Amino acid sequence: MRSILLAATMLAGILLTSPALAQQAAPAIPAEAGAMPAGKLSGAVVPQAYRLDLTVNPAKERFSGHVEIEAEVKQAGRFVWVHGRDLNVARVTAMVDGKPVAGSFRQVDPTGVALITFDAALPAGKTTFVFDFDAPFGDGPAGMFRVKVGEDWYSWTQFESIDARAAFPSFDEPGFKTPWTVTLRTPEGLKAVSNAPETSTVTANGMTVHTFAPTLPLPTYLLAMMVGPFVTVEGTVPATPQRSTPLPIRVVSTKQNAGKLGFALEGTKGIVQNLEAYFGQSFPYPKLDQITTPILPGAMENAGADLYNDGILVMDDQASTEQKRNFGMIVSHELAHQWFGDLVTPAWWDDIWLNESFANWMGYRIGNEWRPDLNIGAGALAEGFGAMGTDALVAGRPIHQPIEKNAQIDAAFDTITYGKGGHVVAMIAAFMGDTKFRDGVRGYMAAHKYGNATSAEFFKAMAEAAGDPRILPAMQSFTDQQGVPLVTLARAGTNSWKVTQSRYLRLGMKGAATRWGIPLCLRQGDLRQCTLLTDPSATVTIKSAGPIMPNAGGTGYYRFELHAKEWDALIAATPTMSASEALAVMDSLNASFYAGRASADQVIAGARALAANPDSYASGDATALLEAMAQRGVIAESAKPHFRKFVDGLYARQLKAIGFDPRAGAHTADTAENQQKRTLLVGLVAGTAQDAALRGKLASAVDAYLGGDAGALDPAFFGAAFDAWLAAHKLEGAKTLMDKALASEDPVFRPTALGAISSSGDLPTAKWLLDDFKDTRLRQSEQLNFVRGVVYTAETRDWGYTWMKAHLDQLLGGSAGIFFGARLPQILGNFCSVAIADDFDGLRAKFAGKSGALELERTIERVRSCGKLKDARGAELTAAVAKLK
């Protein structure tokens, strides 16, 4: 799974009312049933095959089904623990040697743990469990959910991590891989999609029966069932050296997206071919459907039936570079999962990190191979450096951790798994060498094809491929303990350096001492030298000229520290570095400031140097720390005009040199990199620098666009343009833009417009959004995105926090999908105050036992740390900014 987690999509859909069961006392559990499994089931029953026969009409509020599960009963008895959440089970029967044994089904835990009590004890051996049931569709992307798009209703499924149990009774664990036979009964005229090819359709009495071939072995979370009046484009991936026959593929979407699916179809073909070449084997399944939905905040790797947010797939050749980069990275990520995750699946959720970390690395790698002109690859390390900000906190978790309770599962899908995990994979691959690492992956895949595997088995395959037993403990030192290594370099001679490792900590923080096996790669001039640093310190020699770069290629998952003279030399070289190295320099420099070491003047010099780097990833990130310090009040109000002028001076000339016309398609002849740089520059000059002339130009373009001139504004500039326009039009403008957005299903315009309204910083608009605005066209997911925008934006965050506290029970009580509860506290992360952090302490009771508990602790620490930094260094930074010309 890949979540884009952008500002407009961070909060997944959620019901604003608590499930009834969560408000009732848990029924008594008979002693002979044993303790309720809080996480993994006991294994007393092992499913062998599923047959699903569901009646799905997305226009109705509920669906119904008949489910048969062939299973092996390992332990005789009357009680069987299964999974089912908010299901109305009308009948449950166990067929033993052709004879029925009746049972009763009841859910005993809000996470969907259920107990079946049979009238007689089931013997050990083969049994078929039979269920008849009905259940509600979800409004948010969890379980089987439905959305009205235009005049039509559609339904999709999203089962990762433990939401299959909301669609049918099951043994909902990744370790249970079985074949599935799916039948979907739908109103006549609707299409149905599942993991396997459709083998027949029979229509009678207004209903169509869609029958699908049995699947290869799959766990519950990878099953897919989609129903609606979909439009499709179809094609094949030509035969490759790994696959002798063409692979059928389709792109499946809602009606309004017809005509904008060809880019995804053609792009998917190239990505599949690149992945087959890397893995050295054919696509694992007989067909591939690429499916879109408007409300999923990211994408999901259902075997042979991937699901994506509309904005990831729906585009044409005129789309922005950012959209195309997202397509390349995310589609490569999800399709890599078809092998690494679907073909070979984790035995339990504690190894999900391996799925996601590897797929994240592959997403950037294969995306870059597919379209080198888009420069997708540099984004991998940018994401990894971003993850270090979370991993540096004392409140945290290792990548690989035990999962003992259901409430812990969704919290594992965070920036540590994706960003840190992907960066660690990149580091090990760079240290081992690409060929050895690839051979290790292929060996691992061959050994566990169509089965389950663990992290230990992956590590073993890597060590064998590397021929170096040190790789195993080095990898485990990064996956099995939290924290970011800090490598400090000090000159020990003309060509030698003493390198010392420690744990990176921010100013005022204390954490346990930690040691890693760090694949340390240094560069000086054109000379690159690598060593495995396992001791607390060592001396390395490198004989070349120029400033020392302590993280050659930027692939190392560590930060570094230098003496002031070496820092100054390295900063001066940043404009000519590769993007990955430039980002590594800026990350470590900013981290040094957070830790109380680098000076404010050095941070400003670093921003100036990074802004001059030609790569859009690097130059676009140059002022990120300073902007965060301004938003959070570390830079005082008196100095903010100087900061805005500084940003304008860095970027306005670049924008003038590259040229800017807001009209749609005005710059399509430019290179992809220049197109992306232009978009970033417009955002920086109009947004961060508040350049009046550019804001006026953008606002005029919005006037024309909303007035009916569709060509007046290119979608690449929607965000900056809507921000500028709303600043002038306030609440009345928000109402106008809202009406236009809700009348549209455009996957770029609608979410961008709604996101701009929620983050406008205008308090009357914020109050209207959260207290007064009602419209049946507004989706639950969009409503919750408003909360995110209001609370996170500096000008409205105090009022938004008060509103959030008053409505917290409702926010936590619904059915949100995989990311909402675990990440809800992140919207408080823009505060910067020890006192506010102390106030957040009062939220702990609300999050106790929920997936967001860890993220709340991180947020409290982050806000308190920022407050300490403000108290200790705010005056210094404000003075340095105030001196800027």
PDB file of N, CA and C in Angstrom, residues 45 49 51 65-71 73 77-78 80 82 89-106 115-123 126-133 169 171:
ATOM      1  N   VAL A  45      -7.954 -23.132  13.988  1.00  0.00           N
ATOM      2  CA  VAL A  45      -8.636 -23.372  12.720  1.00  0.00           C
ATOM      3  C   VAL A  45      -7.823 -22.684  11.628  1.00  0.00           C
ATOM      4  N   ALA A  49      -9.716 -22.638   1.775  1.00  0.00           N
ATOM      5  CA  ALA A  49     -10.273 -22.047   0.552  1.00  0.00           C
ATOM      6  C   ALA A  49     -11.551 -21.293   0.909  1.00  0.00           C
ATOM      7  N   ARG A  51     -15.216 -19.505  -0.750  1.00  0.00           N
ATOM      8  CA  ARG A  51     -16.166 -19.270  -1.832  1.00  0.00           C
ATOM      9  C   ARG A  51     -17.096 -18.147  -1.387  1.00  0.00           C
ATOM     10  N   GLY A  65     -24.563 -11.500   1.507  1.00  0.00           N
ATOM     11  CA  GLY A  65     -23.687 -12.521   0.967  1.00  0.00           C
ATOM     12  C   GLY A  65     -23.850 -13.883   1.585  1.00  0.00           C
ATOM     13  N   HIS A  66     -23.317 -14.844   0.860  1.00  0.00           N
ATOM     14  CA  HIS A  66     -23.215 -16.235   1.291  1.00  0.00           C
ATOM     15  C   HIS A  66     -21.739 -16.617   1.186  1.00  0.00           C
ATOM     16  N   VAL A  67     -21.157 -17.075   2.270  1.00  0.00           N
ATOM     17  CA  VAL A  67     -19.725 -17.364   2.312  1.00  0.00           C
ATOM     18  C   VAL A  67     -19.510 -18.791   2.792  1.00  0.00           C
ATOM     19  N   GLU A  68     -18.652 -19.516   2.088  1.00  0.00           N
ATOM     20  CA  GLU A  68     -18.249 -20.855   2.514  1.00  0.00           C
ATOM     21  C   GLU A  68     -16.733 -20.880   2.665  1.00  0.00           C
ATOM     22  N   ILE A  69     -16.280 -21.353   3.818  1.00  0.00           N
ATOM     23  CA  ILE A  69     -14.844 -21.407   4.098  1.00  0.00           C
ATOM     24  C   ILE A  69     -14.462 -22.849   4.400  1.00  0.00           C
ATOM     25  N   GLU A  70     -13.704 -23.467   3.496  1.00  0.00           N
ATOM     26  CA  GLU A  70     -13.149 -24.789   3.782  1.00  0.00           C
ATOM     27  C   GLU A  70     -11.974 -24.612   4.725  1.00  0.00           C
ATOM     28  N   ALA A  71     -11.942 -25.413   5.798  1.00  0.00           N
ATOM     29  CA  ALA A  71     -10.923 -25.202   6.820  1.00  0.00           C
ATOM     30  C   ALA A  71     -10.479 -26.528   7.429  1.00  0.00           C
ATOM     31  N   VAL A  73      -9.740 -27.975  11.034  1.00  0.00           N
ATOM     32  CA  VAL A  73      -9.882 -27.755  12.469  1.00  0.00           C
ATOM     33  C   VAL A  73      -8.775 -28.530  13.170  1.00  0.00           C
ATOM     34  N   GLY A  77     -13.686 -28.709  19.443  1.00  0.00           N
ATOM     35  CA  GLY A  77     -14.386 -27.906  20.432  1.00  0.00           C
ATOM     36  C   GLY A  77     -15.600 -27.208  19.865  1.00  0.00           C
ATOM     37  N   ARG A  78     -16.382 -26.593  20.740  1.00  0.00           N
ATOM     38  CA  ARG A  78     -17.614 -25.903  20.340  1.00  0.00           C
ATOM     39  C   ARG A  78     -17.369 -24.455  19.930  1.00  0.00           C
ATOM     40  N   VAL A  80     -15.197 -21.292  18.134  1.00  0.00           N
ATOM     41  CA  VAL A  80     -14.239 -20.928  17.088  1.00  0.00           C
ATOM     42  C   VAL A  80     -14.134 -19.410  17.035  1.00  0.00           C
ATOM     43  N   VAL A  82     -13.193 -16.134  15.081  1.00  0.00           N
ATOM     44  CA  VAL A  82     -13.080 -15.677  13.694  1.00  0.00           C
ATOM     45  C   VAL A  82     -13.088 -14.152  13.697  1.00  0.00           C
ATOM     46  N   VAL A  89     -25.069 -11.427  10.892  1.00  0.00           N
ATOM     47  CA  VAL A  89     -24.953 -12.825  10.469  1.00  0.00           C
ATOM     48  C   VAL A  89     -26.255 -13.533  10.807  1.00  0.00           C
ATOM     49  N   ALA A  90     -26.999 -13.890   9.764  1.00  0.00           N
ATOM     50  CA  ALA A  90     -28.297 -14.530   9.959  1.00  0.00           C
ATOM     51  C   ALA A  90     -28.160 -16.017  10.236  1.00  0.00           C
ATOM     52  N   ARG A  91     -27.106 -16.630   9.694  1.00  0.00           N
ATOM     53  CA  ARG A  91     -26.940 -18.079   9.858  1.00  0.00           C
ATOM     54  C   ARG A  91     -25.477 -18.445   9.766  1.00  0.00           C
ATOM     55  N   VAL A  92     -25.037 -19.319  10.660  1.00  0.00           N
ATOM     56  CA  VAL A  92     -23.704 -19.903  10.565  1.00  0.00           C
ATOM     57  C   VAL A  92     -23.824 -21.397  10.844  1.00  0.00           C
ATOM     58  N   THR A  93     -23.231 -22.167   9.947  1.00  0.00           N
ATOM     59  CA  THR A  93     -23.307 -23.619  10.053  1.00  0.00           C
ATOM     60  C   THR A  93     -21.928 -24.206   9.755  1.00  0.00           C
ATOM     61  N   ALA A  94     -21.581 -25.250  10.443  1.00  0.00           N
ATOM     62  CA  ALA A  94     -20.368 -26.012  10.129  1.00  0.00           C
ATOM     63  C   ALA A  94     -20.790 -27.328   9.491  1.00  0.00           C
ATOM     64  N   MET A  95     -20.288 -27.601   8.302  1.00  0.00           N
ATOM     65  CA  MET A  95     -20.579 -28.857   7.610  1.00  0.00           C
ATOM     66  C   MET A  95     -19.437 -29.837   7.904  1.00  0.00           C
ATOM     67  N   VAL A  96     -19.751 -30.875   8.643  1.00  0.00           N
ATOM     68  CA  VAL A  96     -18.764 -31.885   9.033  1.00  0.00           C
ATOM     69  C   VAL A  96     -19.211 -33.230   8.464  1.00  0.00           C
ATOM     70  N   ASP A  97     -18.436 -33.771   7.546  1.00  0.00           N
ATOM     71  CA  ASP A  97     -18.793 -35.036   6.888  1.00  0.00           C
ATOM     72  C   ASP A  97     -20.201 -34.969   6.291  1.00  0.00           C
ATOM     73  N   GLY A  98     -20.531 -33.795   5.719  1.00  0.00           N
ATOM     74  CA  GLY A  98     -21.818 -33.627   5.064  1.00  0.00           C
ATOM     75  C   GLY A  98     -22.974 -33.352   6.002  1.00  0.00           C
ATOM     76  N   LYS A  99     -22.721 -33.272   7.298  1.00  0.00           N
ATOM     77  CA  LYS A  99     -23.786 -33.025   8.271  1.00  0.00           C
ATOM     78  C   LYS A  99     -23.621 -31.636   8.877  1.00  0.00           C
ATOM     79  N   PRO A 100     -24.738 -30.858   8.979  1.00  0.00           N
ATOM     80  CA  PRO A 100     -24.655 -29.498   9.511  1.00  0.00           C
ATOM     81  C   PRO A 100     -24.638 -29.467  11.034  1.00  0.00           C
ATOM     82  N   VAL A 101     -23.819 -28.580  11.545  1.00  0.00           N
ATOM     83  CA  VAL A 101     -23.820 -28.274  12.976  1.00  0.00           C
ATOM     84  C   VAL A 101     -24.101 -26.780  13.095  1.00  0.00           C
ATOM     85  N   ALA A 102     -25.223 -26.425  13.685  1.00  0.00           N
ATOM     86  CA  ALA A 102     -25.628 -25.024  13.768  1.00  0.00           C
ATOM     87  C   ALA A 102     -24.797 -24.275  14.799  1.00  0.00           C
ATOM     88  N   GLY A 103     -24.638 -22.998  14.567  1.00  0.00           N
ATOM     89  CA  GLY A 103     -23.881 -22.166  15.494  1.00  0.00           C
ATOM     90  C   GLY A 103     -24.464 -20.775  15.576  1.00  0.00           C
ATOM     91  N   SER A 104     -23.977 -20.025  16.529  1.00  0.00           N
ATOM     92  CA  SER A 104     -24.359 -18.616  16.671  1.00  0.00           C
ATOM     93  C   SER A 104     -23.112 -17.754  16.619  1.00  0.00           C
ATOM     94  N   PHE A 105     -23.237 -16.583  15.999  1.00  0.00           N
ATOM     95  CA  PHE A 105     -22.100 -15.687  15.744  1.00  0.00           C
ATOM     96  C   PHE A 105     -22.323 -14.411  16.534  1.00  0.00           C
ATOM     97  N   ARG A 106     -21.309 -13.971  17.230  1.00  0.00           N
ATOM     98  CA  ARG A 106     -21.412 -12.657  17.875  1.00  0.00           C
ATOM     99  C   ARG A 106     -20.048 -11.975  17.901  1.00  0.00           C
ATOM    100  N   LEU A 115     -16.870 -14.505  18.013  1.00  0.00           N
ATOM    101  CA  LEU A 115     -16.871 -15.857  18.564  1.00  0.00           C
ATOM    102  C   LEU A 115     -18.069 -16.618  18.003  1.00  0.00           C
ATOM    103  N   ILE A 116     -17.807 -17.799  17.445  1.00  0.00           N
ATOM    104  CA  ILE A 116     -18.874 -18.689  17.013  1.00  0.00           C
ATOM    105  C   ILE A 116     -19.024 -19.787  18.057  1.00  0.00           C
ATOM    106  N   THR A 117     -20.255 -19.952  18.531  1.00  0.00           N
ATOM    107  CA  THR A 117     -20.569 -21.019  19.488  1.00  0.00           C
ATOM    108  C   THR A 117     -21.435 -22.044  18.777  1.00  0.00           C
ATOM    109  N   PHE A 118     -20.939 -23.264  18.642  1.00  0.00           N
ATOM    110  CA  PHE A 118     -21.676 -24.306  17.934  1.00  0.00           C
ATOM    111  C   PHE A 118     -22.490 -25.150  18.917  1.00  0.00           C
ATOM    112  N   ASP A 119     -23.570 -25.734  18.410  1.00  0.00           N
ATOM    113  CA  ASP A 119     -24.447 -26.542  19.257  1.00  0.00           C
ATOM    114  C   ASP A 119     -23.766 -27.818  19.733  1.00  0.00           C
ATOM    115  N   ALA A 120     -22.781 -28.260  18.981  1.00  0.00           N
ATOM    116  CA  ALA A 120     -22.032 -29.459  19.367  1.00  0.00           C
ATOM    117  C   ALA A 120     -20.566 -29.242  19.027  1.00  0.00           C
ATOM    118  N   ALA A 121     -19.721 -29.992  19.675  1.00  0.00           N
ATOM    119  CA  ALA A 121     -18.289 -29.830  19.433  1.00  0.00           C
ATOM    120  C   ALA A 121     -17.933 -30.274  18.020  1.00  0.00           C
ATOM    121  N   LEU A 122     -17.086 -29.493  17.367  1.00  0.00           N
ATOM    122  CA  LEU A 122     -16.576 -29.859  16.046  1.00  0.00           C
ATOM    123  C   LEU A 122     -15.355 -30.748  16.235  1.00  0.00           C
ATOM    124  N   PRO A 123     -15.275 -31.866  15.511  1.00  0.00           N
ATOM    125  CA  PRO A 123     -14.091 -32.722  15.643  1.00  0.00           C
ATOM    126  C   PRO A 123     -12.910 -32.118  14.877  1.00  0.00           C
ATOM    127  N   LYS A 126     -11.378 -31.849   8.599  1.00  0.00           N
ATOM    128  CA  LYS A 126     -11.894 -30.925   7.602  1.00  0.00           C
ATOM    129  C   LYS A 126     -13.322 -30.510   7.932  1.00  0.00           C
ATOM    130  N   THR A 127     -13.560 -29.188   7.833  1.00  0.00           N
ATOM    131  CA  THR A 127     -14.881 -28.619   8.094  1.00  0.00           C
ATOM    132  C   THR A 127     -15.114 -27.493   7.103  1.00  0.00           C
ATOM    133  N   THR A 128     -16.354 -27.307   6.693  1.00  0.00           N
ATOM    134  CA  THR A 128     -16.712 -26.144   5.869  1.00  0.00           C
ATOM    135  C   THR A 128     -17.645 -25.266   6.686  1.00  0.00           C
ATOM    136  N   PHE A 129     -17.239 -24.015   6.913  1.00  0.00           N
ATOM    137  CA  PHE A 129     -18.070 -23.049   7.626  1.00  0.00           C
ATOM    138  C   PHE A 129     -18.911 -22.288   6.606  1.00  0.00           C
ATOM    139  N   VAL A 130     -20.208 -22.170   6.863  1.00  0.00           N
ATOM    140  CA  VAL A 130     -21.145 -21.535   5.940  1.00  0.00           C
ATOM    141  C   VAL A 130     -21.832 -20.377   6.657  1.00  0.00           C
ATOM    142  N   PHE A 131     -21.822 -19.205   6.028  1.00  0.00           N
ATOM    143  CA  PHE A 131     -22.412 -18.003   6.610  1.00  0.00           C
ATOM    144  C   PHE A 131     -23.385 -17.378   5.614  1.00  0.00           C
ATOM    145  N   ASP A 132     -24.481 -16.855   6.128  1.00  0.00           N
ATOM    146  CA  ASP A 132     -25.348 -15.939   5.395  1.00  0.00           C
ATOM    147  C   ASP A 132     -25.416 -14.659   6.202  1.00  0.00           C
ATOM    148  N   PHE A 133     -25.262 -13.537   5.542  1.00  0.00           N
ATOM    149  CA  PHE A 133     -25.134 -12.288   6.294  1.00  0.00           C
ATOM    150  C   PHE A 133     -25.490 -11.096   5.408  1.00  0.00           C
ATOM    151  N   PRO A 169     -17.527 -12.619   7.005  1.00  0.00           N
ATOM    152  CA  PRO A 169     -16.840 -13.364   8.070  1.00  0.00           C
ATOM    153  C   PRO A 169     -15.598 -14.041   7.496  1.00  0.00           C
ATOM    154  N   PHE A 171     -11.140 -15.381   8.407  1.00  0.00           N
ATOM    155  CA  PHE A 171      -9.948 -15.486   9.248  1.00  0.00           C
ATOM    156  C   PHE A 171      -8.981 -14.446   8.667  1.00  0.00           C
TER     157      PHE A 171
END
